[in-house]
Amino acid sequence: MMDSSKFKFDDKGLIPVIAQDYKDGTVLMLAYMNKESLQKTLETKEMWYWSRSRKVLWHKGDTSGHIQKVKELYYDCDADTLLAKIEQVGDVACHTGNRSCFFNRLM
C-alpha cells in the first residue's frame, strides 16, 4: 500500500495529473486522481482517474479501448501535482477523438 500522506490533495481529496506521451513529450491531457485512483494506477501500471463530473473512479480506456500504460510517474517539488509519462494505446487521449486534449490554440 502506498503512503499517500506525502501528497497534497485539495479540499475535495484530488490531485491534478498531467498525462504526457513518454516517446515524444506531447501533453495529452490533464485529469485528477484521488487516493484510490492513485493506488490503482500504481498497482495496475495503467492510468485510473477520478471523474469530477460523474463522481466516479474510471480506468482510462474502459469504454474506448484507449488505455494509458504508465511508463514513469513523478510528483512535483510541492507534491501537489503528478506527471505521468504514458504509452497511449490507440493514440487518442481526448474524449473528442483527438490525440491530445490541447488542440485549441489561443495564440
mmCIF file of C-alpha atoms in Angstrom:
data_model
loop_
_atom_site.group_PDB
_atom_site.id
_atom_site.type_symbol
_atom_site.label_atom_id
_atom_site.label_comp_id
_atom_site.label_asym_id
_atom_site.label_seq_id
_atom_site.Cartn_x
_atom_site.Cartn_y
_atom_site.Cartn_z
ATOM 1 C CA MET A 1 0.000 0.000 0.000
ATOM 2 C CA MET A 2 1.263 3.450 -0.925
ATOM 3 C CA ASP A 3 1.798 6.155 1.688
ATOM 4 C CA SER A 4 -0.270 8.958 0.188
ATOM 5 C CA SER A 5 0.385 11.321 3.097
ATOM 6 C CA LYS A 6 3.341 12.878 1.225
ATOM 7 C CA PHE A 7 0.990 14.263 -1.440
ATOM 8 C CA LYS A 8 -1.050 17.449 -1.113
ATOM 9 C CA PHE A 9 -4.580 16.592 -2.179
ATOM 10 C CA ASP A 10 -7.002 19.522 -2.417
ATOM 11 C CA ASP A 11 -10.029 20.050 -0.167
ATOM 12 C CA LYS A 12 -12.003 17.613 -2.356
ATOM 13 C CA GLY A 13 -9.321 14.941 -1.969
ATOM 14 C CA LEU A 14 -7.972 15.381 -5.503
ATOM 15 C CA ILE A 15 -4.586 15.985 -7.080
ATOM 16 C CA PRO A 16 -4.083 17.067 -10.719
ATOM 17 C CA VAL A 17 -2.168 14.741 -13.012
ATOM 18 C CA ILE A 18 -0.701 15.589 -16.397
ATOM 19 C CA ALA A 19 -0.543 12.697 -18.872
ATOM 20 C CA GLN A 20 2.375 13.051 -21.281
ATOM 21 C CA ASP A 21 3.443 10.799 -24.148
ATOM 22 C CA TYR A 22 6.631 9.106 -22.979
ATOM 23 C CA LYS A 23 8.097 8.952 -26.504
ATOM 24 C CA ASP A 24 7.649 12.471 -27.889
ATOM 25 C CA GLY A 25 6.704 14.554 -24.834
ATOM 26 C CA THR A 26 3.273 15.639 -26.108
ATOM 27 C CA VAL A 27 0.989 16.706 -23.266
ATOM 28 C CA LEU A 28 -2.089 14.575 -23.838
ATOM 29 C CA MET A 29 -4.429 15.552 -21.029
ATOM 30 C CA LEU A 30 -4.926 16.910 -17.541
ATOM 31 C CA ALA A 31 -7.129 14.961 -15.157
ATOM 32 C CA TYR A 32 -7.495 14.352 -11.437
ATOM 33 C CA MET A 33 -6.787 11.484 -9.090
ATOM 34 C CA ASN A 34 -7.914 10.705 -5.589
ATOM 35 C CA LYS A 35 -6.040 8.364 -3.268
ATOM 36 C CA GLU A 36 -7.870 5.300 -4.586
ATOM 37 C CA SER A 37 -7.183 6.037 -8.261
ATOM 38 C CA LEU A 38 -3.531 6.741 -7.485
ATOM 39 C CA GLN A 39 -3.270 3.421 -5.652
ATOM 40 C CA LYS A 40 -4.950 1.528 -8.531
ATOM 41 C CA THR A 41 -2.600 3.227 -11.013
ATOM 42 C CA LEU A 42 0.433 2.120 -9.003
ATOM 43 C CA GLU A 43 -0.919 -1.430 -8.697
ATOM 44 C CA THR A 44 -2.020 -1.958 -12.328
ATOM 45 C CA LYS A 45 0.532 0.249 -14.166
ATOM 46 C CA GLU A 46 -2.404 1.716 -16.111
ATOM 47 C CA MET A 47 -3.990 5.118 -15.541
ATOM 48 C CA TRP A 48 -7.003 5.444 -13.258
ATOM 49 C CA TYR A 49 -8.616 8.824 -12.625
ATOM 50 C CA TRP A 50 -11.408 10.397 -10.600
ATOM 51 C CA SER A 51 -14.172 11.886 -12.737
ATOM 52 C CA ARG A 52 -15.158 15.204 -11.191
ATOM 53 C CA SER A 53 -18.334 15.421 -13.295
ATOM 54 C CA ARG A 54 -19.563 11.857 -12.757
ATOM 55 C CA LYS A 55 -18.055 11.475 -9.263
ATOM 56 C CA VAL A 56 -16.700 8.003 -10.048
ATOM 57 C CA LEU A 57 -13.389 6.230 -10.363
ATOM 58 C CA TRP A 58 -12.565 5.468 -14.001
ATOM 59 C CA HIS A 59 -9.989 3.380 -15.752
ATOM 60 C CA LYS A 60 -8.842 5.311 -18.813
ATOM 61 C CA GLY A 61 -9.871 3.400 -21.916
ATOM 62 C CA ASP A 62 -12.556 1.205 -20.338
ATOM 63 C CA THR A 63 -15.131 2.221 -22.929
ATOM 64 C CA SER A 64 -12.888 3.411 -25.789
ATOM 65 C CA GLY A 65 -10.090 0.854 -25.543
ATOM 66 C CA HIS A 66 -7.584 3.737 -25.489
ATOM 67 C CA ILE A 67 -5.842 2.782 -22.263
ATOM 68 C CA GLN A 68 -2.814 4.558 -20.873
ATOM 69 C CA LYS A 69 0.097 2.359 -19.796
ATOM 70 C CA VAL A 70 2.301 4.025 -17.186
ATOM 71 C CA LYS A 71 5.981 4.174 -18.055
ATOM 72 C CA GLU A 72 7.044 6.656 -15.350
ATOM 73 C CA LEU A 73 5.220 8.593 -12.622
ATOM 74 C CA TYR A 74 6.593 11.755 -10.995
ATOM 75 C CA TYR A 75 5.420 14.289 -8.467
ATOM 76 C CA ASP A 76 6.472 17.928 -8.417
ATOM 77 C CA CYS A 77 8.573 19.807 -5.854
ATOM 78 C CA ASP A 78 5.490 20.765 -3.805
ATOM 79 C CA ALA A 79 3.959 17.258 -4.037
ATOM 80 C CA ASP A 80 0.704 18.782 -5.293
ATOM 81 C CA THR A 81 0.795 17.739 -8.961
ATOM 82 C CA LEU A 82 1.612 14.458 -10.697
ATOM 83 C CA LEU A 83 3.193 13.860 -14.092
ATOM 84 C CA ALA A 84 2.505 10.523 -15.757
ATOM 85 C CA LYS A 85 4.660 9.582 -18.712
ATOM 86 C CA ILE A 86 2.460 7.121 -20.525
ATOM 87 C CA GLU A 87 2.081 4.972 -23.594
ATOM 88 C CA GLN A 88 -1.249 5.977 -25.127
ATOM 89 C CA VAL A 89 -2.791 2.875 -26.684
ATOM 90 C CA GLY A 90 -4.673 3.835 -29.839
ATOM 91 C CA ASP A 91 -3.024 7.286 -29.916
ATOM 92 C CA VAL A 92 -6.254 9.029 -28.768
ATOM 93 C CA ALA A 93 -6.364 10.554 -25.284
ATOM 94 C CA CYS A 94 -9.198 13.082 -25.647
ATOM 95 C CA HIS A 95 -12.889 12.197 -25.487
ATOM 96 C CA THR A 96 -13.310 14.282 -28.674
ATOM 97 C CA GLY A 97 -11.262 11.756 -30.634
ATOM 98 C CA ASN A 98 -8.156 13.967 -30.789
ATOM 99 C CA ARG A 99 -4.749 12.710 -29.769
ATOM 100 C CA SER A 100 -4.415 15.460 -27.141
ATOM 101 C CA CYS A 101 -6.994 17.470 -25.212
ATOM 102 C CA PHE A 102 -4.839 20.527 -26.017
ATOM 103 C CA PHE A 103 -5.794 21.183 -29.626
ATOM 104 C CA ASN A 104 -7.453 24.612 -29.246
ATOM 105 C CA ARG A 105 -4.814 27.241 -29.972
ATOM 106 C CA LEU A 106 -5.153 30.545 -28.128
ATOM 107 C CA MET A 107 -2.096 32.334 -29.571
#
